[in-house]
Short mmCIF file of C-alpha atoms and ligand atoms in Angstrom, two decimals:
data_model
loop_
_atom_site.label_atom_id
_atom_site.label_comp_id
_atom_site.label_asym_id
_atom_site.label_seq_id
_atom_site.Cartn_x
_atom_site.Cartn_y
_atom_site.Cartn_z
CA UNK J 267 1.20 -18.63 -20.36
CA UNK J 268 2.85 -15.38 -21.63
CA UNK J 269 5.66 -13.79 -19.23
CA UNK J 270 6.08 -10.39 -18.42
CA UNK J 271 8.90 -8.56 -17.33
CA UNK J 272 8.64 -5.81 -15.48
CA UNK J 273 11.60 -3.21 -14.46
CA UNK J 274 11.53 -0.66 -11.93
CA UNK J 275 14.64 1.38 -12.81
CA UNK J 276 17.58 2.18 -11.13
CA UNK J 277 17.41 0.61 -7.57
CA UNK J 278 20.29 0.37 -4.46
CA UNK J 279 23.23 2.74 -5.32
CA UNK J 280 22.12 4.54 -8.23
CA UNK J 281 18.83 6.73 -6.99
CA UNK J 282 18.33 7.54 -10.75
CA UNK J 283 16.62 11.39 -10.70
CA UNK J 284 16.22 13.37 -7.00
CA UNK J 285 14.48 16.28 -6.17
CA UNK J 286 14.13 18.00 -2.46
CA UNK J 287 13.86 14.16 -0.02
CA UNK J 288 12.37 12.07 -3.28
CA UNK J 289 14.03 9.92 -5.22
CA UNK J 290 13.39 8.36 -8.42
CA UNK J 291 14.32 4.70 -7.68
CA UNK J 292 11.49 4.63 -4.93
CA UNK J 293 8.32 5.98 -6.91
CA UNK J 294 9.68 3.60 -9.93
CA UNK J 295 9.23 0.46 -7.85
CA UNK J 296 6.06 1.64 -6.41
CA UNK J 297 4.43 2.14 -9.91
CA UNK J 298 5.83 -1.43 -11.09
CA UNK J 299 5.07 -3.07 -7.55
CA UNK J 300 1.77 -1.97 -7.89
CA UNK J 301 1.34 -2.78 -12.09
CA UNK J 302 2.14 -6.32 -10.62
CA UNK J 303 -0.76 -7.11 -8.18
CA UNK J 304 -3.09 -5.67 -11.39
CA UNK J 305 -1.79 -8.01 -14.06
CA UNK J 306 -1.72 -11.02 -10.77
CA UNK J 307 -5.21 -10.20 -9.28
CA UNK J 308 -6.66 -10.07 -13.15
CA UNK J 309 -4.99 -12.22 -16.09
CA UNK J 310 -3.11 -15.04 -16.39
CA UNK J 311 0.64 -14.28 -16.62
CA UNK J 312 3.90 -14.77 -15.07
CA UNK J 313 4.95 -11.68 -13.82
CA UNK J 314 8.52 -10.97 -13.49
CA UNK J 315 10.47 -8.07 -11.82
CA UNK J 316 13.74 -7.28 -12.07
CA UNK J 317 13.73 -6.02 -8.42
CA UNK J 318 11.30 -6.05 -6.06
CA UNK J 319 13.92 -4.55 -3.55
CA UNK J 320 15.97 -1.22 -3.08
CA UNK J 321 18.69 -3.37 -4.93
CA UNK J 322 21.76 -2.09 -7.69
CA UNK J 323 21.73 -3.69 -10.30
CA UNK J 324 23.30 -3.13 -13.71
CA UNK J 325 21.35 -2.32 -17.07
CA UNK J 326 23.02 -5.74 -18.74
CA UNK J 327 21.64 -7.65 -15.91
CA UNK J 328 18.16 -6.26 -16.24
CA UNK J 329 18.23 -7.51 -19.58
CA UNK J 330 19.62 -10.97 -19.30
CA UNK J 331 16.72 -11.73 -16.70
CA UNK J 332 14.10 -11.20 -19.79
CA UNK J 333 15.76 -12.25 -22.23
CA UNK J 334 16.73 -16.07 -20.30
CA UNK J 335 12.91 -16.40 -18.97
CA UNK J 336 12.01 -15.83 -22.97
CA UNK J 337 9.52 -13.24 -21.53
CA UNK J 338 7.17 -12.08 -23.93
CA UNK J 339 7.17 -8.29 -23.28
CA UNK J 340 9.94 -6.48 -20.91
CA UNK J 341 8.20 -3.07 -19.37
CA UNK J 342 10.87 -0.87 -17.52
CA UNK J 343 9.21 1.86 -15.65
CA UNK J 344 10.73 5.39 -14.45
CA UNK J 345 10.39 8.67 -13.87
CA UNK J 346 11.56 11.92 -15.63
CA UNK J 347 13.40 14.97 -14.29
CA UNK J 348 15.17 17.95 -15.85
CA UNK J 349 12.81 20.31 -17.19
CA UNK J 350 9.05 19.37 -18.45
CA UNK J 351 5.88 17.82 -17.06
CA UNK J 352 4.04 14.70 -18.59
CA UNK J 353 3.88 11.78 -19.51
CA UNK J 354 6.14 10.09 -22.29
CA UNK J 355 6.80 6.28 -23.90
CA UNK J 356 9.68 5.09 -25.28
CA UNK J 357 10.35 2.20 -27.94
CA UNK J 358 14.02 1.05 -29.06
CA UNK J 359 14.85 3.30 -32.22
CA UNK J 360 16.22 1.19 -34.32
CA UNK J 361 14.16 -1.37 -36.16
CA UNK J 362 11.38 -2.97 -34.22
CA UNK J 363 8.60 -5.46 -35.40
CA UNK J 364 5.29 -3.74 -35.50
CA UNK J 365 4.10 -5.96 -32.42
CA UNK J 366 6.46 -3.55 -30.77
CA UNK J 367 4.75 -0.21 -32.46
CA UNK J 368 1.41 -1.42 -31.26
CA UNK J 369 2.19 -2.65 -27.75
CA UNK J 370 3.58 1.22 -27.43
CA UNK J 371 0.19 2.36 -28.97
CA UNK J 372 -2.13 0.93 -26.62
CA UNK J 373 -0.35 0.82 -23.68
CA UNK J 374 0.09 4.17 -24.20
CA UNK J 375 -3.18 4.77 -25.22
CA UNK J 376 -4.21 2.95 -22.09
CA UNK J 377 -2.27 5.28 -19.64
CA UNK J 378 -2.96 8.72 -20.96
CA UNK J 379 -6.63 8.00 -21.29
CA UNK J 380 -6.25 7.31 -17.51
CA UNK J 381 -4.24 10.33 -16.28
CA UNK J 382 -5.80 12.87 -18.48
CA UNK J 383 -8.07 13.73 -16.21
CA UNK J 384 -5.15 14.63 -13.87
CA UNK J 385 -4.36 17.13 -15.96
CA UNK J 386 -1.37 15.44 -17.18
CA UNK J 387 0.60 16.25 -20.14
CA UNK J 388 1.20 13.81 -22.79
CA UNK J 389 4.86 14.24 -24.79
CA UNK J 390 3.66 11.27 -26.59
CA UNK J 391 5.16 7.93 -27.98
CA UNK J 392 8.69 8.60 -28.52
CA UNK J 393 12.05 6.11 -29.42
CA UNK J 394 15.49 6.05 -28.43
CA UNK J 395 18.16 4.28 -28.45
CA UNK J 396 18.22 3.27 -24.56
CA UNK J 397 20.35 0.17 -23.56
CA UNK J 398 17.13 -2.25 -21.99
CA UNK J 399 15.39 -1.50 -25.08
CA UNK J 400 18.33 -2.38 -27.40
CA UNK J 401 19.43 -5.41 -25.73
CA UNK J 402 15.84 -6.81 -25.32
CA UNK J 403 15.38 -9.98 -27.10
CA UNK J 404 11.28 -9.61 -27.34
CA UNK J 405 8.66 -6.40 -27.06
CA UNK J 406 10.22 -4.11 -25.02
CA UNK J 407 8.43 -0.89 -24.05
CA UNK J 408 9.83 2.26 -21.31
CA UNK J 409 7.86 4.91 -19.39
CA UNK J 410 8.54 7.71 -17.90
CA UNK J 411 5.81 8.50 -15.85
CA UNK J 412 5.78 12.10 -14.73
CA UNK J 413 9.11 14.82 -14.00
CA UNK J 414 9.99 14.39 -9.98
CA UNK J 415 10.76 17.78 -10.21
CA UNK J 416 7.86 19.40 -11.03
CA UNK J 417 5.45 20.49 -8.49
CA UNK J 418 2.45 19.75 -10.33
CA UNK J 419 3.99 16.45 -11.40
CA UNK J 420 5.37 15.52 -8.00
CA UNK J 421 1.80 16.23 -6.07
CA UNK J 422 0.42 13.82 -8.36
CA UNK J 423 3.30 11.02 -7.85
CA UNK J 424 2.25 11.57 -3.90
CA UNK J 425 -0.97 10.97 -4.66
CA UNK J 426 -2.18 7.67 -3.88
CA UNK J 427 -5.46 7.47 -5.95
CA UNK J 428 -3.27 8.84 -9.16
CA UNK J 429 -1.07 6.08 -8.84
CA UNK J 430 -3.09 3.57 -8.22
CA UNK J 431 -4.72 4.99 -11.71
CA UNK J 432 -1.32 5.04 -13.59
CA UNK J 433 -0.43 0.95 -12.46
CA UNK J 434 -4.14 -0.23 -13.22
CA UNK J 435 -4.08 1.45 -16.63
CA UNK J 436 -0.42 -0.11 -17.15
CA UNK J 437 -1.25 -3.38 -16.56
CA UNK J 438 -4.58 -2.92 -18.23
CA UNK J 439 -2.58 -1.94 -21.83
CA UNK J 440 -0.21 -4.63 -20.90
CA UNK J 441 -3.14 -7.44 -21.36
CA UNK J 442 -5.10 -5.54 -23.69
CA UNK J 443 -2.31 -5.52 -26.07
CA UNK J 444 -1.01 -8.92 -25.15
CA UNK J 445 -4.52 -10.40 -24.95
CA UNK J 446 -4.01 -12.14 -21.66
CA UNK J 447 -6.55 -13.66 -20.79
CA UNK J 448 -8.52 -12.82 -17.40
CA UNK J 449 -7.91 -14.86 -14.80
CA UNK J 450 -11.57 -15.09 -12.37
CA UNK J 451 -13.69 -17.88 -13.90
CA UNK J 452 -17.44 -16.27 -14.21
CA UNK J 453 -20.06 -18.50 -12.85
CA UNK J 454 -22.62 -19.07 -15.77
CA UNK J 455 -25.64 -16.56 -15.68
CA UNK J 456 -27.90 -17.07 -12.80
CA UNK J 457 -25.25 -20.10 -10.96
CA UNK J 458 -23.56 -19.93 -7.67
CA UNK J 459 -19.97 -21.05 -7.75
CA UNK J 460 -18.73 -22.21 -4.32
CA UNK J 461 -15.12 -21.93 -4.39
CA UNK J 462 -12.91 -23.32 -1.38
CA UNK J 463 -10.30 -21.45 0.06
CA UNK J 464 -7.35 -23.13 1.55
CA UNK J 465 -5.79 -20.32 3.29
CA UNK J 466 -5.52 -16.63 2.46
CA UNK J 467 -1.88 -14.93 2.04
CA UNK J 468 -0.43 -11.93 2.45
CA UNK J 469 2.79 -13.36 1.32
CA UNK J 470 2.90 -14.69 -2.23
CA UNK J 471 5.49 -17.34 -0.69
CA UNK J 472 3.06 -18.70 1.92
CA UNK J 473 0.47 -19.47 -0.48
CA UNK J 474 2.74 -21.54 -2.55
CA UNK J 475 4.16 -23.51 0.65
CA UNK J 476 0.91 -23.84 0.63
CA UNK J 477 -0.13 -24.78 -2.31
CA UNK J 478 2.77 -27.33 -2.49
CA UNK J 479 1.92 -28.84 0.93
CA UNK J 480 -1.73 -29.69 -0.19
CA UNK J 481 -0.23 -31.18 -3.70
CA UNK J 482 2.02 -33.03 -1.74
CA UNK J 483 -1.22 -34.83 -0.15
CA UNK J 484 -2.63 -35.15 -3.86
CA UNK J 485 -5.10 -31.72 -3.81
CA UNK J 486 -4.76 -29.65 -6.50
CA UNK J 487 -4.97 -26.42 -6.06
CA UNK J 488 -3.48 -22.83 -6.87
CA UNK J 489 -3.14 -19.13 -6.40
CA UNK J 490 -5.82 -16.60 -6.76
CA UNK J 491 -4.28 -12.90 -5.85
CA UNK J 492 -7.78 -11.12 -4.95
CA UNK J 493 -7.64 -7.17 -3.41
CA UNK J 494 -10.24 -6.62 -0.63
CA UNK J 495 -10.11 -2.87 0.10
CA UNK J 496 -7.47 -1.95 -1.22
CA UNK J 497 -5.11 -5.02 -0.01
CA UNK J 498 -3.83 -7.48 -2.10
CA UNK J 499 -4.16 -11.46 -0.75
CA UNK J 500 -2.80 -14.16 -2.07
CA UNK J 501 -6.13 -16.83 -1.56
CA UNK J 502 -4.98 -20.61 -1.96
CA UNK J 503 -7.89 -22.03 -4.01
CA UNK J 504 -8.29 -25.71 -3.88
CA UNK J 505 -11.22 -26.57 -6.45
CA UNK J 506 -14.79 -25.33 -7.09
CA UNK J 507 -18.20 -26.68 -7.08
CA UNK J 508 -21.88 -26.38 -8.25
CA UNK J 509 -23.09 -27.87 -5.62
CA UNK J 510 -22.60 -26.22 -2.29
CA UNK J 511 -22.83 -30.08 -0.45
CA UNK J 512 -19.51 -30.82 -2.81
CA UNK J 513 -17.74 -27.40 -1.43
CA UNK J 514 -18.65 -28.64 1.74
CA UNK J 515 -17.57 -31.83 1.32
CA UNK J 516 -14.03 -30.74 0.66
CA UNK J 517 -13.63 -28.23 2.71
CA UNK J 518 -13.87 -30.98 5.05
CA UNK J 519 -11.25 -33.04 3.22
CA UNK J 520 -9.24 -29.87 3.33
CA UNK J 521 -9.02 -29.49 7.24
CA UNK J 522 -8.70 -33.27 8.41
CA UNK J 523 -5.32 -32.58 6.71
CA UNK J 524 -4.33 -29.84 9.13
CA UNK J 525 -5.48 -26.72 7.85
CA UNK J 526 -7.85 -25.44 10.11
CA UNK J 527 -7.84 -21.66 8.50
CA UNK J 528 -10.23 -22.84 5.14
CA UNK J 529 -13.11 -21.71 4.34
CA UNK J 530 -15.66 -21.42 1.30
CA UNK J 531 -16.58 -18.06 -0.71
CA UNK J 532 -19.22 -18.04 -3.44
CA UNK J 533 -19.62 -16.38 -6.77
CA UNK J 534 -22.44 -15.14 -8.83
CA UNK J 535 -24.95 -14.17 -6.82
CA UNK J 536 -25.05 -10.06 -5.45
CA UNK J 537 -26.30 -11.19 -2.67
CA UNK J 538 -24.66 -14.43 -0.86
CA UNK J 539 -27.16 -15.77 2.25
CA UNK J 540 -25.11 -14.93 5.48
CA UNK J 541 -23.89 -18.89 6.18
CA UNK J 542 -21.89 -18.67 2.71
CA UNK J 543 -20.24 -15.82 3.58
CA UNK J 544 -16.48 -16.32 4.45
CA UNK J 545 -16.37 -17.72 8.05
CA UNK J 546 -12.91 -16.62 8.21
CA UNK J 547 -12.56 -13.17 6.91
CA UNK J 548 -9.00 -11.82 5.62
CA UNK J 549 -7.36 -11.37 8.44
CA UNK J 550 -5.33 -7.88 9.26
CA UNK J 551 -1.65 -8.75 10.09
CA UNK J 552 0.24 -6.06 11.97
CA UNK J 553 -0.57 -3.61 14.30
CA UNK J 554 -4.17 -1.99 12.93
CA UNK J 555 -4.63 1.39 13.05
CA UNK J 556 -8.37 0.97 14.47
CA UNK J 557 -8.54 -0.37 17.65
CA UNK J 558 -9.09 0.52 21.28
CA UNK J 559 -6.35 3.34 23.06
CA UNK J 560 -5.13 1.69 25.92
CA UNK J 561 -2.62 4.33 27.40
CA UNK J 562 -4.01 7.20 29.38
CA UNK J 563 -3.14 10.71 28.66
CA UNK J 564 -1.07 11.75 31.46
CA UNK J 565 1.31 8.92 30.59
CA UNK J 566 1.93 10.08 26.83
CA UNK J 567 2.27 13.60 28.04
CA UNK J 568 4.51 12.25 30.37
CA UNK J 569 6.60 10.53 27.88
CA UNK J 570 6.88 13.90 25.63
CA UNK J 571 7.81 15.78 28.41
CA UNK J 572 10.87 14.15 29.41
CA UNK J 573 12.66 15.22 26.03
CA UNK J 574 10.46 18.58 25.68
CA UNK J 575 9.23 20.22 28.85
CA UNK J 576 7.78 22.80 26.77
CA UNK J 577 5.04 20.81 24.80
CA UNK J 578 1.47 21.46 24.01
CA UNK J 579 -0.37 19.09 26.10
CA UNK J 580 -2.83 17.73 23.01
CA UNK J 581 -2.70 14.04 25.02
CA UNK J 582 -5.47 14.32 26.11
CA UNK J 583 -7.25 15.86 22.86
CA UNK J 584 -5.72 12.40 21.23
CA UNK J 585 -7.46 10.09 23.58
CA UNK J 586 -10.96 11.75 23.34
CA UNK J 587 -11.13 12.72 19.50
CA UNK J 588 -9.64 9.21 18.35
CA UNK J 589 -12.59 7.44 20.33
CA UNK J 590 -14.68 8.90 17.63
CA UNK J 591 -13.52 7.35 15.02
CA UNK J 592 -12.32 4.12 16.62
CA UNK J 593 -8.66 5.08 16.11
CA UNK J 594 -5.75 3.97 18.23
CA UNK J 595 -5.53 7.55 20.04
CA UNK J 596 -2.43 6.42 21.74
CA UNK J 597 -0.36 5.35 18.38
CA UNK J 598 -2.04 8.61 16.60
CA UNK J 599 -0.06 10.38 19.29
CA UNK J 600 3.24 8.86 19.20
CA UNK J 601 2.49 9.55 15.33
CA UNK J 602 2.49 12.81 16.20
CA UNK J 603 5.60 12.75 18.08
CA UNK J 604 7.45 11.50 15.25
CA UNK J 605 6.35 14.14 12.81
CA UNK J 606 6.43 16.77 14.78
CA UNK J 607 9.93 15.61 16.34
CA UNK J 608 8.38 16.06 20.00
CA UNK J 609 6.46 18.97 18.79
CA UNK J 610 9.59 20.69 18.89
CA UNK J 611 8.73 21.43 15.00
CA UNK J 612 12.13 21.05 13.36
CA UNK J 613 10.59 20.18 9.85
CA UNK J 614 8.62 22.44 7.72
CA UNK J 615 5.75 22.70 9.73
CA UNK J 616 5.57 25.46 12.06
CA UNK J 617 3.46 25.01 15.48
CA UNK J 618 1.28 27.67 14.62
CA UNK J 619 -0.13 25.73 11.64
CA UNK J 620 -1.54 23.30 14.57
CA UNK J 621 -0.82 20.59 12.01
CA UNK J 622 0.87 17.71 14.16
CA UNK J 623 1.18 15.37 11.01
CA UNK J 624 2.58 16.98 8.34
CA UNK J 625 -0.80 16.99 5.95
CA UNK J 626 -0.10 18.41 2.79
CA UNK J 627 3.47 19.18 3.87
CA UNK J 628 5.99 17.87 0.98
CA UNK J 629 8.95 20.21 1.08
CA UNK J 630 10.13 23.59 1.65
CA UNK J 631 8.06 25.27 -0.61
CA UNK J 632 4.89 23.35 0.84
CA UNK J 633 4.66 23.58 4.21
CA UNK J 634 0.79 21.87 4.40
CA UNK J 635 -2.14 22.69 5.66
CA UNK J 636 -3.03 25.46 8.73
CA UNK J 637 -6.15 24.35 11.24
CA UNK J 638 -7.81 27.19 13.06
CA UNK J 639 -7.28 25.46 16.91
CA UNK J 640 -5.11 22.40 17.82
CA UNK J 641 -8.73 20.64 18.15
CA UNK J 642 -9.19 20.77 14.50
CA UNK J 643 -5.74 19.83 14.24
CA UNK J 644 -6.35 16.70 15.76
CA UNK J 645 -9.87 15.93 14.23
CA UNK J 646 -7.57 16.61 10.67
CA UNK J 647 -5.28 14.00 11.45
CA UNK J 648 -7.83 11.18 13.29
CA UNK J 649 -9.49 11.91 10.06
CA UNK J 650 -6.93 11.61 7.85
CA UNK J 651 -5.97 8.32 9.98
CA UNK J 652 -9.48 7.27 9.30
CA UNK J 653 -9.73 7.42 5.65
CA UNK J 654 -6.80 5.29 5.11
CA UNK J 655 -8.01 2.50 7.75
CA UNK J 656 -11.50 2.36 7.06
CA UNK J 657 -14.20 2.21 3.70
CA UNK J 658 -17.16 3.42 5.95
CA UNK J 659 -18.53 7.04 6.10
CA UNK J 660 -16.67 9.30 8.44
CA UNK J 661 -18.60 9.49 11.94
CA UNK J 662 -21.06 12.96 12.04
CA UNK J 663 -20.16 14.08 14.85
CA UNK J 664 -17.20 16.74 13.44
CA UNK J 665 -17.31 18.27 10.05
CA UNK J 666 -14.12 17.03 7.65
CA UNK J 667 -11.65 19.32 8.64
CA UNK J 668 -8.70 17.16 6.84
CA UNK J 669 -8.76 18.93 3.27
CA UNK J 670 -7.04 15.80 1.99
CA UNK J 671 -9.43 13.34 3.06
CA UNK J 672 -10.99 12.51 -0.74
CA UNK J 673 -7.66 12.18 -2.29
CA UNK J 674 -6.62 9.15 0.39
CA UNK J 675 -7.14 5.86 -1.50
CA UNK J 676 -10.12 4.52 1.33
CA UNK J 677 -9.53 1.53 3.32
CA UNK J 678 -5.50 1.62 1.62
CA UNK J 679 -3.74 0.94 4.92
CA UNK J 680 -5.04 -0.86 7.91
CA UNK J 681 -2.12 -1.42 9.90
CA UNK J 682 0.68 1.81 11.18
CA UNK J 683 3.56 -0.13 8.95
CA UNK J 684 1.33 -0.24 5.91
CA UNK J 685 1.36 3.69 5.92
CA UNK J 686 4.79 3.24 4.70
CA UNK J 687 5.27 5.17 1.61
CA UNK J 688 1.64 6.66 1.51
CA UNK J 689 1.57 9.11 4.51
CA UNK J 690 5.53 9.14 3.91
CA UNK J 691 6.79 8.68 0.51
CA UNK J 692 9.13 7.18 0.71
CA UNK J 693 9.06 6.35 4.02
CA UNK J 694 10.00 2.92 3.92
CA UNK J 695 10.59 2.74 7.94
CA UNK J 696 7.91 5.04 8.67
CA UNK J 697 5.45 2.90 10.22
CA UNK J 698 8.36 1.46 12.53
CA UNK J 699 9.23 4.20 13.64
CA UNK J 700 5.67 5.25 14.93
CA UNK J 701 5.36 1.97 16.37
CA UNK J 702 9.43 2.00 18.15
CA UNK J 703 7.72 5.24 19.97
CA UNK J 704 4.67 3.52 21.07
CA UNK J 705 5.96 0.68 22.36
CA UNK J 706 8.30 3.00 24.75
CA UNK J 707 5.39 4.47 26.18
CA UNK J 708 3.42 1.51 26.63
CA UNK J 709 7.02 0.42 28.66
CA UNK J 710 6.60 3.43 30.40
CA UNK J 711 3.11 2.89 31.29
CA UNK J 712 3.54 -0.31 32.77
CA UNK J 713 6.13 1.21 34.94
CA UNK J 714 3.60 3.76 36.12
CA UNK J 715 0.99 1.38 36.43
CA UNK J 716 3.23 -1.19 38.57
CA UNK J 717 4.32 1.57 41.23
CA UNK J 718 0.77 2.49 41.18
CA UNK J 719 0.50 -1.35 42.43
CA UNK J 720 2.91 -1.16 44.72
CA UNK J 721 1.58 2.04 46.31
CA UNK J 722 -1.61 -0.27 46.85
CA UNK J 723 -0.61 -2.81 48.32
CA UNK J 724 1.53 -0.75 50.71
CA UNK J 725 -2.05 0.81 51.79
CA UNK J 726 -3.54 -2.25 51.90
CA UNK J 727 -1.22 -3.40 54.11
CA UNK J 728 -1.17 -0.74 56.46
CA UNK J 729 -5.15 -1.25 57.03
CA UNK J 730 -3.84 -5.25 58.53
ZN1 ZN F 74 15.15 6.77 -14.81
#
C-alpha cells in the first residue's frame, strides 16, 4: 500500500500569511484535512499528516516524518499572500526524476480543471528551491492554493462548496497520478452484496478499538471511511456475503460478542427492499441543529435583557419562524446573541442591516447582506441554518430570502459545533460558544419554571 504524506503548512506559533481575522495556518489544514477523508473514503492508501492540530512544528521535522514512513509522495499544502490571485504548484528546482514532473502535471491538471470554473487564475506549475521539497526523500509536490489577501480569492477560500472542490480534485490527482487503487469493492453486475457493519465511527480511533477488539475474538474485519451527506464515518466492516442468510448469520455472530450497534447495508442494487436498509442509521453526535425549541420566548428575551435593556425583542420571531423549518429556534437565538454581541452590534454589522448572523459579513470592507424587516432577517438566517443541517427542499411557506443559501455545502453540518469553521472561518470555538449561551438560558429557564412551581403549589395550598 503506497503512503502519502500530507502537510498543512505552518501550524501553532507561526500563522504563516494573515489578512484582516484569517490566517493562513487555518485554511491550510482545512484543505489537507479535507484532501484526507477523499483519498480515505476512496483508494487504498495510508494517509499521513504532518499535523492534524493547530501545532508548531519546524520545516526539518515535517520532512523527517516522510522521509522515516518511506512515504511515496509528500503533498504540503498552503496558501499565498502578497500581491496576485490564483492558483500555483511548486516542484523542488533542482533535479527531480520525471515521476516528480508528472505527479506536478496531473495533480495540477486535476485542480485547475476543478476551480476554473471559479474563475480562478492559474500561475501555473512552477519550481523552487523550498526546504520540504529539497529535503524530501521521494515525490514531493507544494500548493499554494489561492492569495488570503485577495478579495476575490478570499470569498472563494470561505466558500464551502469551492473547497470542498479544491480537496476532492487534490486527492483525485493524488491517485490518478499514483494509481491508487479505489477502495469500494463493486458488486458484480446485477448482484447484491450484503456487507456487515460492526459499528459506525465518527472517530477514526474508535473504529480501530474496534476493529482490534473483534480481531482479538478472531473476526476479521477493517475500516471503510464512507461520507453520508456531507459527513465522514468511519464504518467497521466485518466481512461480506452473497447470500443475505450468510450476512445474517454473522451479524448474529457479531452481537453475541457484545456489540449490539451492527447492522447490515447492501450494495448493487438502486433500490434496496426496506428490511435491508440499515436498521441503525449513522447516528448524529452532538447537539443537532434540527430539533424541537424547548425555551419560550419571554425567557430568551429575558436573558438578553439583563446585559442589554435596549434590545429588539425578535424572541419571539425565533420561536415561530424556526418551527418552520424544524430548527432549534431557541439555539438559533442564542446564535444570534453571539454574533450580534447581544444585538448591541459591535462587529461590522450594523442593526439596520436586520442581519442578526453575520451572512455575507467577512470584514470591514464586507459588511453582509441587508433584509428589508427583521422578519426576513430571521427567515435569512433559519434558512441559512437550514441548508447546512438538512439535504431536503426548503419548506414553501417563505420565499429564500438568505442570498447565500446555494453556495452552503447541503446537509454539511448537523450539529451547532460542526458549524465550526464554515459559518465562522476559522471559528474553531464557534459552535461552543453558541452552545455556552444556550445552556445559560436553559439554567435560567428552569429557574423561572421552578418559581413558577412554587407559586403553584402555594395556591394550591391555600385552596386546603
Ligand atoms: Zn505558506
Amino acid at each position: 500500500m503506497k503512503t502519502i504524506v500530507l502537510d498543512p503548512g505552518h501550524g501553532g506559533q507561526d500563522t504563516g500569511a494573515t489578512y484582516r481575522q484569517y490566517r493562513e495556518k487555518d485554511f491550510n489544514l482545512e484543505v489537507a484535512l479535507l484532501v484526507r477523508n477523499y483519498l480515505l473514503e476512496s483508494y487504498s492508501a495510508n494517509v499521513l499528516m504532518t499535523r492534524t492540530t493547530d501545532k508548531t512544528l519546524t520545516l526539518a521535522e515535517r520532512t523527517e516524518i516522510a522521509n522515516d514512513k518511506n512515504a511515496n509522495f509528500f503533498c504540503s499544502i498552503h496558501h499565498n499572500a502578497a500581491g496576485g490571485r490564483g492558483f500555483e504548484s511548486y516542484i523542488y528546482s533542482g533535479s527531480v526524476p520525471d515521476s516528480t514532473k508528472r505527479i506536478q502535471d496531473i495533480v495540477h491538471q486535476e485542480v485547475y480543471y476543478a476551480i476554473d470554473q471559479y474563475g480562478v487564475v492559474n500561475r501555473g506549475q512552477k519550481r523552487a528551491n523550498f526546504f520540504v521539497l529539497r529535503n524530501t526523500e521521494m515525490d514531493a509536490l507544494l500548493l499554494e492554493i489561492l492569495f488570503i489577501d485577495n478579495e476575490q480569492d478570499l470569498q472563494l477560500i470561505l466558500n464551502d462548496e469551492f473547497v470542498n472542490d479544491v480537496a476532492k480534485a487534490v486527492a483525485q490527482g493524488i491517485a490518478k497520478a499514483l494509481s491508487l487503487p479505489r477502495k469500494t469493492t463493486k458488486p458484480p453486475a446485477g448482484k447484491v452484496l450484503y456487507k456487515v457493519i460492526a459499528g459506525s465511527f465518527n472517530e477514526e480511533v474508535n473504529a480501530e478499538e474496534r476493529v482490534a477488539f473483534l480481531k482479538d475474538k478472531g473476526v476479521d474485519a477493517w475500516i471503510y471511511p464512507v461520507t453520508i451527506e456531507g459527513q465522514l464515518f468511519y464504518r467497521v466492516q466485518a466481512g461480506a456475503f452473497a447470500e443475505k442468510e450468510n450476512a445474517l448469520e454473522q451479524e448474529v455472530k457479531i452481537q453475541q460478542l457484545g456489540i449490539t450497534d451492527a447492522f447490515l447495508v447492501t450494495e448493487g442494487t438502486s433500490e434496496p427492499p426496506e428490511s435491508d436498509k440499515p436498521s441503525n442509521p449513522e447516528p448524529v453526535k452532538g447537539f443537532s441543529i434540527l430539533g424541537p425549541t424547548l425555551l419560550r420566548p419571554e425567557t430568551l428575551h429575558q436573558f438578553l435583557e439583563r446585559v442589554n435593556p435596549n434590545a429588539p425583542d425578535l424572541a419571539a420571531l425565533y420561536v415561530e419562524l424556526s418551527r418552520v423549518y424544524g430548527i432549534r429556534g431557541d439555539v438559533a437565538f442564542a446564535q444570534a446573541v453571539h454574533e450580534t454581541n447581544y444585538f448591541r452590534f459591535t462587529g461590522v454589522v450594523q442593526p439596520g442591516q436586520n442581519n442578526y448572523a453575520g451572512i455575507g459579513a467577512t470584514g470591514p470592507n464586507e459588511p453582509g447582506a441587508t433584509f428589508a424587516t427583521p422578519k426576513e432577517g430571521v427567515l435569512a438566517h433559519l434558512q441559512h441554518l437550514f441548508a447546512y443541517a438538512s439535504t431536503e427542499q426548503p419548506p414553501s411557506e417563505f420565499e429564500i430570502v438568505d442570498p447565500r443559501f446555494s453556495l452552503v455545502k447541503r446537509g454539511s453540518a448537523k450539529t451547532w459545533i460542526q458549524l465550526n469553521g464554515k459559518w465562522a472561518v476559522p471559528g474553531t470555538t464557534y459552535g461552543q460558544q453558541i452552545l455556552d449561551l444556550y445552556e445559560r438560558m436553559l439554567q435560567l429557564e428552569i429557574e423561572l419554571v421552578n418559581a413558577h412551581i412554587d407559586q403553584l403549589e402555594k395556591a394550591k395550598q391555600q385552596l386546603d
